[in-house]
CSV table of C-alpha atoms and ligand atoms in Angstrom, one decimal:
chain,number,residue,atom,x,y,z
A,239,MET,CA,12.5,20.4,16.0
A,240,THR,CA,13.4,16.7,16.4
A,241,HIS,CA,15.8,16.3,19.3
A,242,SER,CA,16.0,12.5,19.3
A,243,ASN,CA,18.1,12.3,16.2
A,244,PRO,CA,21.8,13.0,16.0
A,245,PRO,CA,22.8,16.0,13.9
A,246,VAL,CA,23.3,15.1,10.3
A,247,SER,CA,26.1,16.7,8.2
A,248,ALA,CA,24.9,18.9,5.3
A,249,ASP,CA,25.9,16.5,2.5
A,250,GLU,CA,25.2,13.1,4.1
A,251,PRO,CA,23.0,11.1,1.7
A,252,ILE,CA,19.2,11.2,2.5
A,253,PRO,CA,17.9,7.7,1.5
A,254,LEU,CA,14.3,7.3,0.4
A,255,LEU,CA,14.3,4.3,2.8
A,256,ASP,CA,16.9,2.7,5.0
A,257,LEU,CA,15.7,-0.7,6.2
A,258,ALA,CA,18.8,-1.4,8.3
A,259,ALA,CA,18.1,1.8,10.2
A,260,VAL,CA,14.5,0.8,10.7
A,261,HIS,CA,15.7,-2.5,12.2
A,262,ARG,CA,18.3,-0.8,14.4
A,263,ALA,CA,15.6,1.2,16.1
A,264,GLN,CA,14.1,-2.0,17.6
A,265,ALA,CA,17.0,-4.5,17.1
A,266,ALA,CA,17.2,-5.9,20.6
A,267,GLU,CA,13.5,-6.7,20.9
A,268,ILE,CA,13.2,-8.1,17.3
A,269,GLU,CA,16.3,-10.3,17.6
A,270,ALA,CA,15.0,-11.7,20.9
A,271,ALA,CA,11.7,-12.5,19.4
A,272,VAL,CA,13.4,-14.2,16.4
A,273,LEU,CA,15.6,-16.3,18.7
A,274,GLN,CA,12.6,-17.4,20.7
A,275,VAL,CA,10.8,-18.7,17.6
A,276,LEU,CA,13.9,-20.5,16.4
A,277,ARG,CA,14.2,-22.2,19.7
A,278,SER,CA,10.6,-23.1,20.0
A,279,GLY,CA,10.5,-25.5,17.1
A,280,ARG,CA,7.2,-24.1,16.0
A,281,TYR,CA,7.5,-22.4,12.6
A,282,VAL,CA,4.2,-22.3,10.8
A,283,LEU,CA,0.8,-21.1,12.1
A,284,GLY,CA,1.6,-21.2,15.8
A,285,PRO,CA,1.2,-18.8,18.7
A,286,GLU,CA,3.0,-15.9,17.1
A,287,VAL,CA,0.6,-15.9,14.1
A,288,ASP,CA,-2.4,-16.3,16.5
A,289,GLY,CA,-1.2,-13.4,18.5
A,290,LEU,CA,-0.5,-11.2,15.5
A,291,GLU,CA,-3.9,-11.9,14.0
A,292,LYS,CA,-5.6,-10.9,17.2
A,293,GLU,CA,-3.5,-7.8,17.7
A,294,LEU,CA,-4.1,-6.6,14.1
A,295,ALA,CA,-7.9,-7.1,14.5
A,296,ALA,CA,-7.7,-5.0,17.7
A,297,TYR,CA,-5.5,-2.3,16.1
A,298,LEU,CA,-7.9,-2.0,13.1
A,299,SER,CA,-11.1,-2.7,15.0
A,300,SER,CA,-11.8,-5.2,12.2
A,301,GLY,CA,-13.4,-8.5,11.8
A,302,PRO,CA,-11.2,-11.6,11.9
A,303,VAL,CA,-7.7,-11.5,10.3
A,304,LEU,CA,-5.8,-14.1,8.4
A,305,GLY,CA,-2.0,-13.8,8.3
A,306,LEU,CA,-0.7,-14.6,4.8
A,307,SER,CA,2.4,-15.1,2.7
A,308,SER,CA,2.2,-11.7,1.0
A,309,GLY,CA,0.0,-8.8,0.0
A,310,THR,CA,-0.2,-10.3,-3.5
A,311,ASP,CA,-1.5,-13.6,-2.1
A,312,ALA,CA,-4.0,-11.6,0.1
A,313,ILE,CA,-5.6,-10.2,-3.1
A,314,LEU,CA,-5.4,-13.6,-4.8
A,315,LEU,CA,-7.1,-15.2,-1.8
A,316,ALA,CA,-9.8,-12.6,-1.7
A,317,LEU,CA,-10.6,-13.2,-5.4
A,318,MET,CA,-10.5,-17.0,-5.0
A,319,THR,CA,-12.8,-16.8,-2.1
A,320,LEU,CA,-15.3,-15.0,-4.3
A,321,ASP,CA,-14.8,-17.6,-7.0
A,322,VAL,CA,-13.4,-15.1,-9.5
A,323,GLY,CA,-12.4,-16.9,-12.7
A,324,PRO,CA,-12.7,-17.0,-16.5
A,325,GLY,CA,-15.5,-14.8,-17.8
A,326,ASP,CA,-15.5,-12.5,-14.8
A,327,GLU,CA,-14.5,-8.9,-14.7
A,328,VAL,CA,-12.9,-7.0,-11.8
A,329,ILE,CA,-12.8,-3.2,-12.0
A,330,THR,CA,-9.6,-1.6,-10.8
A,331,THR,CA,-7.2,1.3,-11.2
A,332,PRO,CA,-4.4,1.3,-13.8
A,333,PHE,CA,-2.3,3.5,-11.4
A,334,THR,CA,-1.1,1.0,-8.8
A,335,PHE,CA,1.5,-1.7,-8.2
A,336,PHE,CA,1.3,-4.6,-10.6
A,337,ALA,CA,-0.1,-7.1,-8.1
A,338,THR,CA,-3.5,-5.4,-7.9
A,339,ALA,CA,-4.3,-6.4,-11.5
A,340,GLY,CA,-1.9,-9.3,-11.9
A,341,THR,CA,-3.8,-11.4,-9.4
A,342,VAL,CA,-7.1,-10.9,-11.4
A,343,ALA,CA,-5.4,-12.0,-14.6
A,344,ARG,CA,-3.8,-15.0,-13.0
A,345,LEU,CA,-7.2,-16.4,-12.2
A,346,GLY,CA,-8.2,-16.1,-15.8
A,347,ALA,CA,-10.5,-13.1,-15.1
A,348,LYS,CA,-10.3,-9.7,-16.9
A,349,PRO,CA,-9.0,-6.6,-15.1
A,350,VAL,CA,-11.2,-3.8,-16.3
A,351,PHE,CA,-9.3,-0.5,-15.8
A,352,VAL,CA,-11.0,2.9,-15.2
A,353,ASP,CA,-9.3,6.2,-14.8
A,354,ILE,CA,-8.2,7.9,-11.6
A,355,ASP,CA,-9.2,11.1,-9.8
A,356,ARG,CA,-6.1,13.2,-10.3
A,357,ALA,CA,-6.4,15.0,-6.9
A,358,THR,CA,-6.0,11.8,-4.9
A,359,HIS,CA,-4.4,9.4,-7.5
A,360,ASN,CA,-7.2,6.9,-6.5
A,361,ILE,CA,-9.9,5.3,-8.6
A,362,ASP,CA,-12.7,7.6,-9.8
A,363,PRO,CA,-16.0,6.3,-8.5
A,364,LYS,CA,-18.0,7.7,-11.4
A,365,ALA,CA,-15.9,5.8,-13.8
A,366,VAL,CA,-16.4,2.7,-11.7
A,367,GLU,CA,-20.1,3.0,-11.9
A,368,ALA,CA,-20.0,3.4,-15.7
A,369,ALA,CA,-17.9,0.3,-16.0
A,370,ILE,CA,-20.1,-2.1,-14.0
A,371,THR,CA,-21.6,-4.9,-16.2
A,372,PRO,CA,-23.4,-8.2,-15.3
A,373,ARG,CA,-20.0,-9.8,-15.4
A,374,THR,CA,-18.5,-7.6,-12.7
A,375,LYS,CA,-17.5,-9.9,-9.9
A,376,ALA,CA,-15.8,-7.3,-7.7
A,377,VAL,CA,-14.5,-3.7,-7.5
A,378,LEU,CA,-10.9,-3.5,-6.3
A,379,PRO,CA,-9.9,0.1,-5.3
A,380,VAL,CA,-6.4,0.8,-3.9
A,381,HIS,CA,-5.6,3.4,-1.2
A,382,LEU,CA,-2.5,4.5,-3.1
A,383,PHE,CA,0.4,6.0,-1.2
A,384,GLY,CA,-1.7,5.7,2.0
A,385,ARG,CA,-4.3,8.2,0.9
A,386,ALA,CA,-7.9,6.8,1.4
A,387,ALA,CA,-9.9,6.2,-1.8
A,388,ASP,CA,-13.4,7.6,-1.9
A,389,LEU,CA,-15.0,4.7,-0.1
A,390,ASP,CA,-18.2,6.6,0.7
A,391,ALA,CA,-19.0,6.9,-3.0
A,392,LEU,CA,-17.6,3.5,-4.0
A,393,THR,CA,-19.6,1.7,-1.2
A,394,ALA,CA,-22.9,3.5,-2.2
A,395,ILE,CA,-22.4,2.5,-5.9
A,396,CYS,CA,-21.4,-1.1,-5.1
A,397,LYS,CA,-24.2,-1.6,-2.6
A,398,ARG,CA,-26.7,-0.4,-5.2
A,399,ARG,CA,-25.3,-2.7,-7.9
A,400,GLY,CA,-24.7,-5.7,-5.5
A,401,VAL,CA,-21.0,-5.9,-6.2
A,402,PRO,CA,-18.5,-6.7,-3.4
A,403,ILE,CA,-15.5,-4.5,-2.8
A,404,ILE,CA,-12.0,-5.8,-2.1
A,405,GLU,CA,-9.8,-2.9,-0.8
A,406,ASP,CA,-6.1,-3.1,-1.6
A,407,CYS,CA,-4.8,-1.7,1.6
A,408,ALA,CA,-1.2,-2.7,1.0
A,409,GLN,CA,0.0,0.9,1.4
A,410,ALA,CA,-2.6,2.0,3.9
A,411,ILE,CA,-2.0,0.5,7.4
A,412,GLY,CA,-3.1,3.3,9.7
A,413,THR,CA,-5.1,5.1,7.1
A,414,ARG,CA,-8.5,6.2,8.4
A,415,ILE,CA,-11.7,7.9,7.3
A,416,ARG,CA,-13.4,9.8,10.1
A,417,GLY,CA,-11.3,7.9,12.5
A,418,ARG,CA,-12.2,4.5,11.2
A,419,SER,CA,-9.6,2.3,9.4
A,420,VAL,CA,-9.9,1.6,5.7
A,421,GLY,CA,-10.3,-2.1,4.7
A,422,ILE,CA,-12.6,-3.2,7.5
A,423,ASP,CA,-16.1,-2.5,6.2
A,424,SER,CA,-15.9,-4.0,2.7
A,425,ALA,CA,-16.0,-7.7,1.9
A,426,PHE,CA,-12.2,-7.9,2.1
A,427,GLY,CA,-9.2,-5.7,2.9
A,428,THR,CA,-5.9,-7.0,1.6
A,429,TRP,CA,-2.7,-5.9,3.3
A,430,SER,CA,1.0,-6.3,2.7
A,431,PHE,CA,4.0,-6.5,5.1
A,432,PHE,CA,6.6,-6.2,2.3
A,433,PRO,CA,9.7,-4.8,4.0
A,434,SER,CA,9.3,-1.3,2.6
A,435,LYS,CA,5.7,-0.9,3.7
A,436,ASN,CA,4.9,1.2,6.8
A,437,LEU,CA,4.7,-2.0,8.8
A,438,GLY,CA,7.3,-4.3,7.2
A,439,ALA,CA,8.4,-7.8,7.8
A,440,ALA,CA,11.9,-9.2,7.2
A,441,GLY,CA,10.8,-10.8,4.0
A,442,ASP,CA,7.4,-11.4,2.4
A,443,ALA,CA,4.2,-11.5,4.4
A,444,GLY,CA,0.7,-10.0,4.3
A,445,PHE,CA,-2.8,-10.4,5.7
A,446,LEU,CA,-6.5,-10.3,4.9
A,447,THR,CA,-9.4,-8.7,6.8
A,448,VAL,CA,-12.8,-10.4,6.2
A,449,ASN,CA,-16.2,-9.2,7.1
A,450,ASP,CA,-18.5,-12.1,6.5
A,451,LEU,CA,-17.8,-15.1,8.8
A,452,ALA,CA,-18.7,-17.7,6.1
A,453,LEU,CA,-16.3,-16.1,3.7
A,454,PHE,CA,-13.7,-16.0,6.5
A,455,ASP,CA,-14.0,-19.8,7.0
A,456,LYS,CA,-13.6,-20.3,3.3
A,457,ALA,CA,-10.6,-18.0,3.0
A,458,LYS,CA,-9.0,-19.7,6.0
A,459,SER,CA,-9.4,-23.1,4.4
A,460,LEU,CA,-8.1,-21.8,1.0
A,461,ARG,CA,-5.0,-20.5,2.8
A,462,ALA,CA,-4.1,-24.2,3.4
A,463,HIS,CA,-5.1,-26.0,0.2
A,464,GLY,CA,-8.8,-25.8,0.8
A,465,GLU,CA,-8.7,-28.4,3.5
A,466,ILE,CA,-11.8,-28.5,5.7
A,467,GLN,CA,-10.4,-31.3,7.8
A,468,ARG,CA,-7.0,-33.0,7.6
A,469,TYR,CA,-6.6,-34.5,4.1
A,470,HIS,CA,-10.2,-33.6,3.0
A,471,HIS,CA,-10.3,-30.8,0.5
A,472,ARG,CA,-13.5,-28.9,-0.4
A,473,TRP,CA,-11.7,-26.4,-2.7
A,474,VAL,CA,-8.5,-26.1,-4.6
A,475,GLY,CA,-6.6,-23.7,-2.4
A,476,GLY,CA,-2.9,-22.9,-2.1
A,477,ASN,CA,-0.2,-22.4,0.5
A,478,PHE,CA,-0.7,-18.8,1.5
A,479,ARG,CA,0.6,-19.1,5.1
A,480,ILE,CA,2.7,-16.6,7.0
A,481,ASP,CA,5.7,-17.7,9.0
A,482,GLU,CA,6.0,-17.7,12.8
A,483,LEU,CA,9.3,-15.8,12.4
A,484,GLN,CA,7.7,-13.0,10.4
A,485,ALA,CA,4.7,-12.8,12.8
A,486,ALA,CA,7.0,-12.5,15.8
A,487,ILE,CA,8.9,-9.7,14.2
A,488,LEU,CA,5.7,-7.9,13.1
A,489,ARG,CA,4.2,-8.1,16.6
A,490,VAL,CA,7.2,-6.1,17.9
A,491,LYS,CA,6.9,-3.5,15.1
A,492,LEU,CA,3.2,-3.2,15.4
A,493,ARG,CA,3.7,-1.6,18.8
A,494,THR,CA,5.5,1.4,17.2
A,495,LEU,CA,3.4,1.7,14.0
A,496,ASP,CA,1.4,4.7,15.2
A,497,ALA,CA,4.6,6.5,16.2
A,498,GLU,CA,6.0,5.7,12.8
A,499,ASN,CA,2.9,7.0,11.0
A,500,SER,CA,2.8,10.2,13.1
A,501,GLY,CA,6.4,10.9,12.1
A,502,ARG,CA,5.5,10.5,8.5
A,503,ARG,CA,2.5,12.9,8.9
A,504,ARG,CA,4.7,15.4,10.6
A,505,HIS,CA,7.2,15.3,7.8
A,506,ALA,CA,4.4,15.7,5.2
A,507,ASP,CA,3.3,18.8,7.1
A,508,LEU,CA,6.8,20.1,7.1
A,509,TYR,CA,7.2,19.5,3.4
A,510,ARG,CA,4.0,21.4,2.7
A,511,GLN,CA,5.1,24.3,4.8
A,512,ALA,CA,8.6,24.4,3.4
A,513,ILE,CA,7.3,24.1,-0.2
A,514,SER,CA,4.9,27.0,0.1
A,515,ALA,CA,7.4,29.1,2.1
A,516,ARG,CA,9.6,29.0,-0.9
A,517,GLY,CA,6.8,29.6,-3.4
A,518,LEU,CA,7.4,26.2,-4.9
A,519,ASP,CA,3.7,25.3,-4.6
A,520,ARG,CA,3.2,27.3,-7.9
A,521,VAL,CA,5.4,24.7,-9.7
A,522,LEU,CA,4.8,21.5,-7.8
A,523,ARG,CA,1.4,19.9,-7.1
A,524,LEU,CA,1.2,18.8,-3.5
A,525,PRO,CA,-0.9,15.8,-2.3
A,526,ALA,CA,-4.6,16.7,-1.9
A,527,PRO,CA,-5.7,18.0,1.5
A,528,GLU,CA,-6.7,15.2,3.8
A,529,GLY,CA,-10.3,16.3,4.5
A,530,ASP,CA,-11.9,13.8,6.8
A,531,THR,CA,-9.2,11.2,6.2
A,532,THR,CA,-6.0,10.4,8.0
A,533,HIS,CA,-3.2,9.8,5.5
A,534,SER,CA,-0.5,7.3,6.5
A,535,TYR,CA,2.0,8.6,4.0
A,536,HIS,CA,3.4,5.4,2.7
A,537,GLN,CA,4.7,7.8,0.2
A,538,PHE,CA,4.7,11.6,0.0
A,539,THR,CA,4.0,12.0,-3.7
A,540,LEU,CA,4.0,15.2,-5.6
A,541,GLU,CA,3.4,15.9,-9.3
A,542,VAL,CA,6.2,17.8,-10.8
A,543,PRO,CA,7.3,19.1,-14.2
A,544,ARG,CA,10.5,17.8,-15.9
A,545,ARG,CA,10.3,14.9,-13.5
A,546,ASP,CA,13.1,12.7,-14.9
A,547,GLU,CA,15.5,15.6,-14.9
A,548,CYS,CA,14.5,16.4,-11.3
A,549,VAL,CA,15.2,12.8,-10.2
A,550,GLU,CA,18.7,13.1,-11.7
A,551,PHE,CA,19.3,16.4,-10.0
A,552,LEU,CA,18.2,15.1,-6.6
A,553,GLY,CA,20.5,12.1,-7.2
A,554,LYS,CA,23.5,14.4,-7.6
A,555,ARG,CA,22.5,16.0,-4.3
A,556,LYS,CA,22.5,12.5,-2.7
A,557,ILE,CA,18.7,12.7,-2.1
A,558,GLY,CA,16.8,9.5,-2.6
A,559,CYS,CA,13.4,9.7,-4.3
A,560,GLY,CA,11.1,7.3,-6.1
A,561,VAL,CA,8.8,7.1,-9.1
A,562,TYR,CA,5.6,5.1,-8.3
A,563,TYR,CA,4.6,4.2,-10.9
A,564,PRO,CA,6.2,5.2,-14.2
A,565,VAL,CA,4.1,2.8,-16.5
A,566,PRO,CA,0.3,2.5,-15.9
A,567,LEU,CA,-0.9,-1.0,-15.9
A,568,HIS,CA,-3.1,-0.7,-19.0
A,569,LEU,CA,0.1,0.0,-21.0
A,570,GLN,CA,2.0,-3.1,-19.7
A,571,GLU,CA,3.1,-5.5,-22.3
A,572,CYS,CA,1.4,-8.5,-20.6
A,573,PHE,CA,-2.0,-6.7,-20.8
A,574,ALA,CA,-1.7,-5.8,-24.5
A,575,SER,CA,-4.5,-8.3,-25.3
A,576,LEU,CA,-6.9,-6.3,-23.2
A,577,GLY,CA,-6.9,-3.7,-26.0
A,578,TYR,CA,-6.1,-0.5,-24.2
A,579,ARG,CA,-3.7,2.0,-25.6
A,580,ARG,CA,-2.0,5.3,-24.9
A,581,GLY,CA,-4.8,7.8,-24.3
A,582,SER,CA,-7.2,5.2,-22.8
A,583,PHE,CA,-6.8,6.8,-19.3
A,584,PRO,CA,-5.3,10.2,-19.6
A,585,GLN,CA,-5.3,11.1,-15.9
A,586,ALA,CA,-3.4,7.9,-15.0
A,587,GLU,CA,-1.0,8.5,-17.9
A,588,GLU,CA,-0.3,12.1,-16.9
A,589,ALA,CA,0.2,11.1,-13.3
A,590,ALA,CA,2.6,8.4,-14.3
A,591,ALA,CA,4.7,11.0,-16.2
A,592,ARG,CA,4.7,13.5,-13.3
A,593,VAL,CA,4.8,11.7,-10.0
A,594,LEU,CA,7.8,12.0,-7.6
A,595,SER,CA,7.9,10.5,-4.1
A,596,LEU,CA,10.1,12.2,-1.5
A,597,PRO,CA,11.6,10.6,1.6
A,598,VAL,CA,9.2,10.3,4.6
A,599,ASN,CA,9.8,8.0,7.5
A,600,GLY,CA,10.0,8.2,11.3
A,601,ARG,CA,13.8,8.7,11.3
A,602,LEU,CA,14.4,11.8,9.1
A,603,THR,CA,15.3,15.1,10.8
A,604,ASP,CA,13.6,18.4,10.1
A,605,ALA,CA,16.9,19.6,8.7
A,606,GLN,CA,16.9,16.8,6.2
A,607,ILE,CA,13.4,17.7,5.0
A,608,GLU,CA,14.6,21.3,4.6
A,609,ARG,CA,17.5,20.1,2.5
A,610,VAL,CA,15.2,18.1,0.2
A,611,VAL,CA,13.1,21.2,-0.3
A,612,ASP,CA,16.2,23.4,-0.8
A,613,ALA,CA,17.3,21.1,-3.6
A,614,LEU,CA,13.9,21.3,-5.2
A,615,ALA,CA,14.0,25.1,-5.0
A,616,GLU,CA,17.5,25.1,-6.5
A,617,PHE,CA,16.2,23.0,-9.4
A,618,TYR,CA,12.9,24.7,-10.1
A,619,LEU,CA,13.5,28.3,-9.1
A,620,ARG,CA,17.1,29.1,-10.0
B,184,PLP,C1,3.0,-3.9,-2.1
B,184,PLP,C2,1.7,-3.9,-2.8
B,184,PLP,C3,1.1,-5.1,-3.1
B,184,PLP,C4,1.7,-6.4,-3.0
B,184,PLP,O1,2.2,-6.8,-1.8
B,184,PLP,P1,3.3,-7.8,-1.6
B,184,PLP,O2,3.4,-8.1,-0.2
B,184,PLP,O3,4.6,-7.2,-2.1
B,184,PLP,O4,3.0,-9.0,-2.4
B,184,PLP,C5,-0.2,-5.0,-3.7
B,184,PLP,N1,-0.7,-3.8,-4.0
B,184,PLP,C6,-0.1,-2.6,-3.7
B,184,PLP,C7,-0.8,-1.4,-4.0
B,184,PLP,C8,1.1,-2.6,-3.1
B,184,PLP,O5,1.7,-1.5,-2.8
């Protein structure tokens, strides 16, 4: 039982995510931090960013960290640091948020999609190996929904073939494999502080973890137009900086991230129990068992039959839910020239048709989780 939350009436809406409620939980501290930055006169790359970068590196036990303007820019910057451009290929998953592949295409390189492992919704390492060519400049797995991709297999393949890995960790802060964070042992980990992520800013922000110190220096320079010294540019970079204001907010929220993630894990357990207690596990496919990974449950995502009808039904019961993602990237209009079609990646396509994400976050009550599962039972078992 959760005792810290007030009782909730039986038909009060259950939102998928309520960012104002997230803010309320730490409002006084966050608002004080914001005021302090406003009054300091220091708004870009100052003490708050320094502090945040150090605290993140300590939290993750990672190499050096670069605070950035967004998770998208983190991927872009990692690719730019590796000189990815026209003629290059980057192998990635078609079942992810658009930015994972959009950044590759923006640099004139070719996203090469391979199918997913349906159990985890993450990229299939065997398919990655089969897709490596002499043009492969990087492999870009995603830890989708906070579930770790099979990094052991991917790392073995990529080491053997001499291809660097960029891990898209946008949904995976707090995700671990045998106790060790994802994103810290590959060439790069790219992370997002988009407001809806487990650790969210009050606007756009992200960061990069880098293993190799020479690559770190280059990425840091590219973050500010490729400057190596004031007004001397070795590379063509961009403005990928994070704001002091966002860094100050994030430092406050980082302190409660582990509690937030434990809350999500507890709710995931509760969903599993309530779903099997009602015999719903014969109809719904639950997220794969965690094995030696720690899931951060950015989303609690099931596969369900009659998905769209179910979404509508939950809506009538005032229960928020999400579909991530309804259209796999190889079928996006902007990637038509890559030549994929329906049937190219059957696992990703099936997943896109069946996935349903239910509310998980540190503020839900046990009773609310029960109400979500009751509604599913009413829809599927009546
Ligand atoms: C959120 C997200 C991104 C992009 O992050 P932004 O901060 O929104 O730019 C990239 N990849 C994945 C998998 C994401 O979920």
